[in-house]
PDB file of C-alpha atoms in Angstrom:
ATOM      1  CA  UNK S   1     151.101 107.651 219.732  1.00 87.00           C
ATOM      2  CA  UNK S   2     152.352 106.551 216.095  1.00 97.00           C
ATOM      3  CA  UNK S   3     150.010 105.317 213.741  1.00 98.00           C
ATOM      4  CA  UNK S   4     149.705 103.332 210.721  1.00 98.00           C
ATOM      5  CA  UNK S   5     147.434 103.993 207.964  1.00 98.00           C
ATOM      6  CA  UNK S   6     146.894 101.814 204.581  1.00 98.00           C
ATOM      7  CA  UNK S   7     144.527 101.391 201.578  1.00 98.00           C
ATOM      8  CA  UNK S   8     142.364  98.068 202.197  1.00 98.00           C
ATOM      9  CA  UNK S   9     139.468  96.114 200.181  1.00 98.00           C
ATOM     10  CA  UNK S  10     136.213  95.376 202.204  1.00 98.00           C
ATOM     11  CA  UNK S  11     133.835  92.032 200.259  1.00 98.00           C
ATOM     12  CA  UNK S  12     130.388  93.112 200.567  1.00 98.00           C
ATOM     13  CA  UNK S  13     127.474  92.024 199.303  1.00 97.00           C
ATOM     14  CA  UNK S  14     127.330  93.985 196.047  1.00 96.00           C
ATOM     15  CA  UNK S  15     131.447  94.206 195.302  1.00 97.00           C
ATOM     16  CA  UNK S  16     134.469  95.686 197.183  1.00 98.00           C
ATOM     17  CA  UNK S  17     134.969  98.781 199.335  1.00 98.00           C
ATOM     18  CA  UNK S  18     137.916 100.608 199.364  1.00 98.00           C
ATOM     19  CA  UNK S  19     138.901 101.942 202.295  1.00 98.00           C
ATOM     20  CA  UNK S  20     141.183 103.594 204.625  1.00 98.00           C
ATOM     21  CA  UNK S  21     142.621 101.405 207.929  1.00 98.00           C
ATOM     22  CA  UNK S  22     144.733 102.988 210.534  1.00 98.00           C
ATOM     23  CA  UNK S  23     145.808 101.669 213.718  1.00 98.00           C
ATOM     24  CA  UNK S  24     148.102 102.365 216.506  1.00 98.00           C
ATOM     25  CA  UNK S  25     151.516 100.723 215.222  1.00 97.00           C
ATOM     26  CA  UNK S  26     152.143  98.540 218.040  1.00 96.00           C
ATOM     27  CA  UNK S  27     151.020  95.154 217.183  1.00 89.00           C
ATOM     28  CA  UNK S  28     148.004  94.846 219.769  1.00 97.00           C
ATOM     29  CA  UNK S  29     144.550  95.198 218.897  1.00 98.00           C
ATOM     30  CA  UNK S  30     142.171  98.214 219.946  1.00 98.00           C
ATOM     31  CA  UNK S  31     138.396  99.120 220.037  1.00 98.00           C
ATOM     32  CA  UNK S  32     136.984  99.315 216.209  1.00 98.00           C
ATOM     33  CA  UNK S  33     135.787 102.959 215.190  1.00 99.00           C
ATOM     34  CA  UNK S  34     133.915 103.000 212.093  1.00 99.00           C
ATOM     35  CA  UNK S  35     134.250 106.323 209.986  1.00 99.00           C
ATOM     36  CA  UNK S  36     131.645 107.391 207.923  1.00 98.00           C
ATOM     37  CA  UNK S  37     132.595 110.082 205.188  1.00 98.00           C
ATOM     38  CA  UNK S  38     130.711 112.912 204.326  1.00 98.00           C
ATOM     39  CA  UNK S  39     129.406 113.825 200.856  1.00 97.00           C
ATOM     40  CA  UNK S  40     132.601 114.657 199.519  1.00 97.00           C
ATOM     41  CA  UNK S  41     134.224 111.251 200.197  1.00 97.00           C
ATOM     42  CA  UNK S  42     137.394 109.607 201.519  1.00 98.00           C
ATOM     43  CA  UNK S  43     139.761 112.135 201.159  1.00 98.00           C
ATOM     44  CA  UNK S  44     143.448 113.553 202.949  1.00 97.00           C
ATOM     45  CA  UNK S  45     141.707 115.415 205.130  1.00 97.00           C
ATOM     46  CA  UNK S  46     138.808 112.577 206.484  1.00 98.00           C
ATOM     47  CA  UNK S  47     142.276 110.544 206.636  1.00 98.00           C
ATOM     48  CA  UNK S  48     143.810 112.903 208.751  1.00 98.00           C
ATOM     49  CA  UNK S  49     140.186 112.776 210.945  1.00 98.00           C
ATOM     50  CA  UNK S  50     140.870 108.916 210.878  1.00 98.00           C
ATOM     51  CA  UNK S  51     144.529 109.472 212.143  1.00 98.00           C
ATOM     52  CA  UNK S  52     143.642 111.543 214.750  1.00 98.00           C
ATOM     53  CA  UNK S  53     141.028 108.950 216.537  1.00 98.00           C
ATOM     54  CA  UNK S  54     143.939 106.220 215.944  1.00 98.00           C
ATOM     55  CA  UNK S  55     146.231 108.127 217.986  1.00 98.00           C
ATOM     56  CA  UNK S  56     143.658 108.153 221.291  1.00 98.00           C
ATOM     57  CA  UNK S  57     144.413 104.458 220.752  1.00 98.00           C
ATOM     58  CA  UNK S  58     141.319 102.461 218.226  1.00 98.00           C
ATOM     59  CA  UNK S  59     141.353 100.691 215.219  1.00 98.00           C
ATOM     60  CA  UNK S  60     139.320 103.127 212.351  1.00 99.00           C
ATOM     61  CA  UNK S  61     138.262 102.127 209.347  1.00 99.00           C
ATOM     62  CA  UNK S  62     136.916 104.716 206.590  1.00 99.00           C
ATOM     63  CA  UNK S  63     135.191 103.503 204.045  1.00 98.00           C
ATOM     64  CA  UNK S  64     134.401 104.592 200.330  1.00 98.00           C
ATOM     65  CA  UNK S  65     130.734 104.459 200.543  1.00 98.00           C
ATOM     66  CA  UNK S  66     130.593 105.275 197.107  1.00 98.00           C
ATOM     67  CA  UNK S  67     132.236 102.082 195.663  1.00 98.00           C
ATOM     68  CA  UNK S  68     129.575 101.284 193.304  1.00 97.00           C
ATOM     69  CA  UNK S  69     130.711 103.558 191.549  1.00 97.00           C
ATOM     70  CA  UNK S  70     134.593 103.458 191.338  1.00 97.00           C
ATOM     71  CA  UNK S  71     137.639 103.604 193.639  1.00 97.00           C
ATOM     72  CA  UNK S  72     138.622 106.870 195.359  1.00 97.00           C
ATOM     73  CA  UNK S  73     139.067 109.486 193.986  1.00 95.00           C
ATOM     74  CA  UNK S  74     135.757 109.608 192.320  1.00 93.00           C
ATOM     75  CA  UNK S  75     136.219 113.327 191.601  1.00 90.00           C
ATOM     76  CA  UNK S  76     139.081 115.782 191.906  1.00 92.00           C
ATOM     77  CA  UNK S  77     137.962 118.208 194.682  1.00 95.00           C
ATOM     78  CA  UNK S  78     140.189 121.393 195.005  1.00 95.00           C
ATOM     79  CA  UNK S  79     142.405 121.188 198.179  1.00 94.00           C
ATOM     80  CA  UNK S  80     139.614 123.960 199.916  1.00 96.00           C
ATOM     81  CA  UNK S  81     136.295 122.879 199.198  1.00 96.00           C
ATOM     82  CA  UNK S  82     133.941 126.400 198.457  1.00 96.00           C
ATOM     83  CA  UNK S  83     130.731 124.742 199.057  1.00 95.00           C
ATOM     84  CA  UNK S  84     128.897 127.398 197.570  1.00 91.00           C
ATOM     85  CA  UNK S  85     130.816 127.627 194.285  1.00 91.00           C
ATOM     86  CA  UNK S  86     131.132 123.640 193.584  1.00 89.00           C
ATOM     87  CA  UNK S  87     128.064 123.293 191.504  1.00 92.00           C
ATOM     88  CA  UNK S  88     129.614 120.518 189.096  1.00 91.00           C
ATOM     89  CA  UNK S  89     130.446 118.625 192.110  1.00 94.00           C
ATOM     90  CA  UNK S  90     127.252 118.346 193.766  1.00 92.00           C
ATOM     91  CA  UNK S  91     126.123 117.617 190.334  1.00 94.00           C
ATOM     92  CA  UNK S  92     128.692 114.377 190.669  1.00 93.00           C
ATOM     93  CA  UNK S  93     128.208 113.392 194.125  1.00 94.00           C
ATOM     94  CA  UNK S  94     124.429 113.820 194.347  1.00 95.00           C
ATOM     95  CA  UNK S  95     123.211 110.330 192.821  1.00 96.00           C
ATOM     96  CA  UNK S  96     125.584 108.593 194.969  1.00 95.00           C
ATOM     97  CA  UNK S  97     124.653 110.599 197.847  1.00 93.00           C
ATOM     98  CA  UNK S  98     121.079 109.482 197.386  1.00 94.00           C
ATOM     99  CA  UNK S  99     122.204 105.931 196.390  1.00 95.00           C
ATOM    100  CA  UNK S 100     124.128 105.175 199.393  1.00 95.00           C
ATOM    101  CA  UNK S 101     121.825 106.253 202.015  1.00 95.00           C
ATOM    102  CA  UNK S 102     119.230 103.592 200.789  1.00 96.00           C
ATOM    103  CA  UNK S 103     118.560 101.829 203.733  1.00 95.00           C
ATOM    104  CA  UNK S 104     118.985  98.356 202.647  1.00 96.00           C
ATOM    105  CA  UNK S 105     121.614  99.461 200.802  1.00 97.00           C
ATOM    106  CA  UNK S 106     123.625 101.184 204.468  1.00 97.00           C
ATOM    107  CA  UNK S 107     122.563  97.720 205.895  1.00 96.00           C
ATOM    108  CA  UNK S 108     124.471  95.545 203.622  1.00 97.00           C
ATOM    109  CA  UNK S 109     127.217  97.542 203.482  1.00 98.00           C
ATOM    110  CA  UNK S 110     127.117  97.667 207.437  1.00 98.00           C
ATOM    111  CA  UNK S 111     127.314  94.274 207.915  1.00 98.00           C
ATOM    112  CA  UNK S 112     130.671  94.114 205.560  1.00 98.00           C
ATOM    113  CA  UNK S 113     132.335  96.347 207.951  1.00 98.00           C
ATOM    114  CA  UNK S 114     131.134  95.298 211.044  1.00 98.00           C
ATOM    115  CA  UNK S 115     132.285  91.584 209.384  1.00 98.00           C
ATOM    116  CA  UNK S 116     135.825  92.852 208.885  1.00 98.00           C
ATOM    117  CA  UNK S 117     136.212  94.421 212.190  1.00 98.00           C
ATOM    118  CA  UNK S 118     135.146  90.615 213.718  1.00 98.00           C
ATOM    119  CA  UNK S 119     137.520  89.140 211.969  1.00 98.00           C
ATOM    120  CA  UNK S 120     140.268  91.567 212.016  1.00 98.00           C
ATOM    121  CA  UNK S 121     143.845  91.041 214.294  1.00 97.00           C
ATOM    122  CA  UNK S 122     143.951  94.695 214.380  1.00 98.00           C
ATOM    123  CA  UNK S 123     140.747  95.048 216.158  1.00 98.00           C
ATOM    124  CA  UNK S 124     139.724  93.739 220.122  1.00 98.00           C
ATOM    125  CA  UNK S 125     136.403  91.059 220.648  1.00 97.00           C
ATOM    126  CA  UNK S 126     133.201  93.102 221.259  1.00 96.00           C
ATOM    127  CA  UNK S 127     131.308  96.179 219.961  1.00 98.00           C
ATOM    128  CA  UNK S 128     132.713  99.007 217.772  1.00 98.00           C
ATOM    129  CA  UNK S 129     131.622 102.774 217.838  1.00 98.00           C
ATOM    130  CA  UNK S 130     130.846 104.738 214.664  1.00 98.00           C
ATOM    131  CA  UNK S 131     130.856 108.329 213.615  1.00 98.00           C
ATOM    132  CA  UNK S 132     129.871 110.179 210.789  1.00 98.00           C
ATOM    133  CA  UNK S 133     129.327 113.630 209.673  1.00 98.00           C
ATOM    134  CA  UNK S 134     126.516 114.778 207.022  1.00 97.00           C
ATOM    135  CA  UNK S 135     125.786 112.062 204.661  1.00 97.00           C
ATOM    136  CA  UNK S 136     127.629 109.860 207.672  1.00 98.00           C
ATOM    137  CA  UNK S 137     126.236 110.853 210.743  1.00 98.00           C
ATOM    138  CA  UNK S 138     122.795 109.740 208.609  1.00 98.00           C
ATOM    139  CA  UNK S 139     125.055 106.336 207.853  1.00 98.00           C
ATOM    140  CA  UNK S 140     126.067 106.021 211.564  1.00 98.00           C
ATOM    141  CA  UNK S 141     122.487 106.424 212.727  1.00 98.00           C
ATOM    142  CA  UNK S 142     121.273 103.814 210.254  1.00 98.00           C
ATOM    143  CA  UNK S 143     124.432 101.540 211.726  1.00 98.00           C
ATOM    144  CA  UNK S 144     123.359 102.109 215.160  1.00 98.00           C
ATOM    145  CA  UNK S 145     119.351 101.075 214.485  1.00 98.00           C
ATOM    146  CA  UNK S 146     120.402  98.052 212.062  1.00 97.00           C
ATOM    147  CA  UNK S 147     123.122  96.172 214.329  1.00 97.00           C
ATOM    148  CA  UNK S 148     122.375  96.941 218.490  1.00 97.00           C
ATOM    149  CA  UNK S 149     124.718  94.228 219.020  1.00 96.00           C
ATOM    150  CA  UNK S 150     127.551  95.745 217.365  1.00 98.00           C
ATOM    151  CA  UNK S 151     127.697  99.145 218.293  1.00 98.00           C
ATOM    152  CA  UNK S 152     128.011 100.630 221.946  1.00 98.00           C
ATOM    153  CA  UNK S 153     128.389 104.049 220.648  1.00 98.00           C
ATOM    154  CA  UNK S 154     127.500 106.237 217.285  1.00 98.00           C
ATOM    155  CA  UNK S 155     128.463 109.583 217.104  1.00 98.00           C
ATOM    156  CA  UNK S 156     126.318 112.033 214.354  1.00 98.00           C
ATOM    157  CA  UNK S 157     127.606 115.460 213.446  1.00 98.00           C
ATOM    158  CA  UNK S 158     125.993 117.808 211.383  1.00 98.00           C
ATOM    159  CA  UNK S 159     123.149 115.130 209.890  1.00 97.00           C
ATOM    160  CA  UNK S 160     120.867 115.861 207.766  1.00 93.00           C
ATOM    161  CA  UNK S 161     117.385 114.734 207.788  1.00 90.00           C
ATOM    162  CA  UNK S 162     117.890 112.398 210.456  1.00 97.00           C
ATOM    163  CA  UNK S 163     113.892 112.951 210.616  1.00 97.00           C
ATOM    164  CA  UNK S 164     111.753 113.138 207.361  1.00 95.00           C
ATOM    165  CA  UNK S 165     107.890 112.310 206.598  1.00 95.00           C
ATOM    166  CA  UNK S 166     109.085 109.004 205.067  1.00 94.00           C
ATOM    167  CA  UNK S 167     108.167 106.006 206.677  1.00 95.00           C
ATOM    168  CA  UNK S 168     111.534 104.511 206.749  1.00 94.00           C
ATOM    169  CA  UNK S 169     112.668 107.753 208.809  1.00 97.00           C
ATOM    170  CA  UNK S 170     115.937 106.684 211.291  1.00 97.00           C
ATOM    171  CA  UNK S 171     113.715 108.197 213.859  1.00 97.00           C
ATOM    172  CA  UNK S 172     110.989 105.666 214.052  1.00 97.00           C
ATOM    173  CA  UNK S 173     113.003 102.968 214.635  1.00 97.00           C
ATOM    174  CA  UNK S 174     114.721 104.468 217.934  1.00 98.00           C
ATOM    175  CA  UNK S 175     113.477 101.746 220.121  1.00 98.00           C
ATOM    176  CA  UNK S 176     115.670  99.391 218.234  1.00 98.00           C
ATOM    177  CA  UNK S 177     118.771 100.780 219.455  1.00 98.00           C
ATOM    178  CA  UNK S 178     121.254 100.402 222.251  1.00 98.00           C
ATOM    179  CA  UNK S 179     124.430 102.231 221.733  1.00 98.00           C
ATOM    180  CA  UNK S 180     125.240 105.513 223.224  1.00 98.00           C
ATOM    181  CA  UNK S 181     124.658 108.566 221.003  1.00 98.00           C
ATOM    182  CA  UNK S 182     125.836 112.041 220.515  1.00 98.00           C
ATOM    183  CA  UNK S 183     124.316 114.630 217.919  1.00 98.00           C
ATOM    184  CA  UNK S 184     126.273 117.423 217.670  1.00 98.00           C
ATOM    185  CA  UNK S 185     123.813 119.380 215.223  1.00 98.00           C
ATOM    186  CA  UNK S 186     125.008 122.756 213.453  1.00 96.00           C
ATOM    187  CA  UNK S 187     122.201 125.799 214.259  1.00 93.00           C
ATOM    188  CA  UNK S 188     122.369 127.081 210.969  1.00 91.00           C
ATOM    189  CA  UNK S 189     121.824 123.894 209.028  1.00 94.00           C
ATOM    190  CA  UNK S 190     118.128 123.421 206.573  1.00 94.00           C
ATOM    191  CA  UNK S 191     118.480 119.991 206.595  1.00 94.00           C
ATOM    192  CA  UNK S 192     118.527 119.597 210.296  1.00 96.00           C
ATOM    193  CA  UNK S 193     115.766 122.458 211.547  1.00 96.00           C
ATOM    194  CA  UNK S 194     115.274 122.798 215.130  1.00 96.00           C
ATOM    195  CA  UNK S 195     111.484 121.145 214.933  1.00 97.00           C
ATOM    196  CA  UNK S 196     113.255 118.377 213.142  1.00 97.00           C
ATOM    197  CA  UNK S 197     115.991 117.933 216.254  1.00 98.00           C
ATOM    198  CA  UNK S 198     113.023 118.663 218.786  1.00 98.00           C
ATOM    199  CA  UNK S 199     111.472 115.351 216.752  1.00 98.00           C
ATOM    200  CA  UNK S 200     114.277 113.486 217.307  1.00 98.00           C
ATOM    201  CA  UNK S 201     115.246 114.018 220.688  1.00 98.00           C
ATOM    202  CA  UNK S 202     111.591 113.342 221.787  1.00 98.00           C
ATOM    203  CA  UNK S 203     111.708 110.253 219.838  1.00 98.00           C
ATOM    204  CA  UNK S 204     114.929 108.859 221.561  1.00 98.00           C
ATOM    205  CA  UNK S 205     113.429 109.880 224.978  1.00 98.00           C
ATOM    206  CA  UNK S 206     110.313 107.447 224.415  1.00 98.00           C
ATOM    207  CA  UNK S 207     112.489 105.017 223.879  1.00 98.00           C
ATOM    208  CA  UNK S 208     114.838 105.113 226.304  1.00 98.00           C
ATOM    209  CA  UNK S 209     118.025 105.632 224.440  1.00 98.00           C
ATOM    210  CA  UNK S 210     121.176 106.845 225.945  1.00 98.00           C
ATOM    211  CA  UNK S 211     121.828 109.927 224.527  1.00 98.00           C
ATOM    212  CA  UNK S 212     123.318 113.661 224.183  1.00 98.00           C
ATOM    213  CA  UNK S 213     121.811 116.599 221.783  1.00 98.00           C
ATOM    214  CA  UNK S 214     123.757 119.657 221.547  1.00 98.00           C
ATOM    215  CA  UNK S 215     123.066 122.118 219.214  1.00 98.00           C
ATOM    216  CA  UNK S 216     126.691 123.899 217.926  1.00 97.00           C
ATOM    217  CA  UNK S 217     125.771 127.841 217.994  1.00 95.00           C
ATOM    218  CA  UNK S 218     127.092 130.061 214.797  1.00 93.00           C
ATOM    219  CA  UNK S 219     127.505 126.791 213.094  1.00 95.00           C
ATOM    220  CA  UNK S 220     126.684 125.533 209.608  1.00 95.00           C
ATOM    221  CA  UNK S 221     126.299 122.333 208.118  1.00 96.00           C
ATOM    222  CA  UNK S 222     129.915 121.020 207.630  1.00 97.00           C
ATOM    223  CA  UNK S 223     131.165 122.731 210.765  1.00 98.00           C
ATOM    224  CA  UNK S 224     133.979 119.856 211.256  1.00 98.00           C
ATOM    225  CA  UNK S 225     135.440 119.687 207.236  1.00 98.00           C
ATOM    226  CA  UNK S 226     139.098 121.692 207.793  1.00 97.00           C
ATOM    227  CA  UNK S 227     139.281 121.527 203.955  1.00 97.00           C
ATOM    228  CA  UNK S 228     135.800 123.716 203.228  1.00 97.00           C
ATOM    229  CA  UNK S 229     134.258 127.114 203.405  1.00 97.00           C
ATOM    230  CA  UNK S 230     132.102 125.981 206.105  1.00 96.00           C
ATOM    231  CA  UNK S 231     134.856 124.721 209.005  1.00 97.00           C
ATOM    232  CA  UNK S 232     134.449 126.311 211.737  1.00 97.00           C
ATOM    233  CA  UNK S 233     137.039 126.188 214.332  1.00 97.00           C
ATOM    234  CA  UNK S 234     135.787 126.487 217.944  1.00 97.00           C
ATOM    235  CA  UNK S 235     132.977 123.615 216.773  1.00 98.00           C
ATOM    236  CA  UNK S 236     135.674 121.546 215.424  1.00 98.00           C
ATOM    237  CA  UNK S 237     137.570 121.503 218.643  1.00 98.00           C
ATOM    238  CA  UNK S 238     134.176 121.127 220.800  1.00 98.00           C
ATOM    239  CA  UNK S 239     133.331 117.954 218.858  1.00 98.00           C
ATOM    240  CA  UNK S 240     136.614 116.192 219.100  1.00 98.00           C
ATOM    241  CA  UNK S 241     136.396 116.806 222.904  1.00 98.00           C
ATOM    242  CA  UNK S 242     132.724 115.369 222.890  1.00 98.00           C
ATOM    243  CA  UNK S 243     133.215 112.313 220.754  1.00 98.00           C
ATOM    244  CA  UNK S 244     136.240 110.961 221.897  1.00 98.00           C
ATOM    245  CA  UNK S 245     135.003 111.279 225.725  1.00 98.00           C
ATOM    246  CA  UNK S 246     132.113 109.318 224.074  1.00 98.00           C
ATOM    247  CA  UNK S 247     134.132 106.264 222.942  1.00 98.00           C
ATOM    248  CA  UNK S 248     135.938 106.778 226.210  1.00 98.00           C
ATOM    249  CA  UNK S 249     133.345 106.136 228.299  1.00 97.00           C
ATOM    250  CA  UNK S 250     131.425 103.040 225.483  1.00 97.00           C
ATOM    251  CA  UNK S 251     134.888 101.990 224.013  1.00 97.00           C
ATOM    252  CA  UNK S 252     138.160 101.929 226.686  1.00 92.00           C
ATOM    253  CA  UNK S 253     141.080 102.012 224.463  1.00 84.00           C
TER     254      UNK S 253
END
């Protein structure tokens, strides 16, 4: 399936979000997929991510959570990301890491997009999925837990802290949400430790979420990124097949 992909403004409550749109180019609407970036931004290759859930026929918007602070790019990245050699550029990217996943701050934002998706041609009446990897499968979690009524289903893939001591933990607020989820969590990953995705599973149990918890063997937090040190392959390929059989099944394109 061809698709079409441009550069669009999002109003929110604190500005405008760039972001990228693409759709498949035949004048109908589809099912809305909301793409959350992960801490390196919008970039060719989260594009390419977008392009690639277009073609299985939705309507994906990718967003520069980072607006605040400037258009994309933000930074120059190298065309392969070595995450352990890019000191300067977690030195960049960590304040706005830690400023977008304020909650209030992912709710607001949220409720741009999901705003834009309503009103959008492009896009059919009803609920939207999301996904997001790292800093975005946090975001997609947060969307999931702040608007039940908009999402049916919310991928996460290699989160991190998805469960914390904080009080405002995604993980206590479980019973507010209805969508389908998917975790597909990386088994060498710190910021996702298997008590932490033991926590979290339990916690969507009691609540009687909808949901699926796999845990990617040999993988490493940022498992999916084709453009850094840490891709890995074989879990790249097993979480395309797992999250679009998830919109499949909450989103019929």
């Amino acid at each position: 399936m061809t698709v079409h992909g441009i550069l669009v403004d999002i109003p929110t409550a604190d500005g405008t979000a760039d972001a990228y749109l693409t759709h498949p180019d035949d004048d109908r609407p589809h099912p809305g997929v909301l793409l959350y970036q992960d801490g390196f931004g919008v970039r060719p290759h989260l594009k390419a991510m977008a392009d690639r859930i277009a073609e299985a026929g939705y309507t994906v918007l990718v967003p520069n959570v980072y607006y605040r602070s400037g258009r994309v790019p933000l930074i120059e990245l190298p065309e392969l990301i070595d995450v352990d050699q890019c000191d300067e550029i977690f030195a960049t990217i960590g304040p706005l890491l830690v400023a977008a996943t304020v909650p209030d701050v992912v709710l607001r934002d949220a409720e741009a997009y999901l705003a834009w998706f309503a009103d959008s041609p492009l896009v059919t009446d009803g609920p939207i999925g999301v996904t997001g990897y790292c800093l975005g499968a946090y975001l997609s979690l947060r969307t999931a837990i702040g608007h039940p009524d908009r999402v049916a289903a919310a991928a996460c893939f290699h989160g991190g802290r998805l469960v914390s001591d904080r009080p405002d933990s995604p993980h206590l607020e479980a019973g507010r949400i209805t969508a389908e989820l998917y975790f597909g969590h990386a088994d060498q990953d710190p910021s996702m430790t298997s008590e932490q995705i033991a926590e979290l599973d339990e916690a969507l149990t009691a609540a009687g979420v909808r949901f699926r918890s796999e845990v990617y063997e040999g993988a490493t937090h940022g498992f999916t990124q084709a453009d850094t040190s840490r891709y890995d392959a074989v879990g790249d390929a097993r979480h395309w097949t797992a999250l679009l059989d998830l919109l499949k099944r909450a989103l019929p394109a």
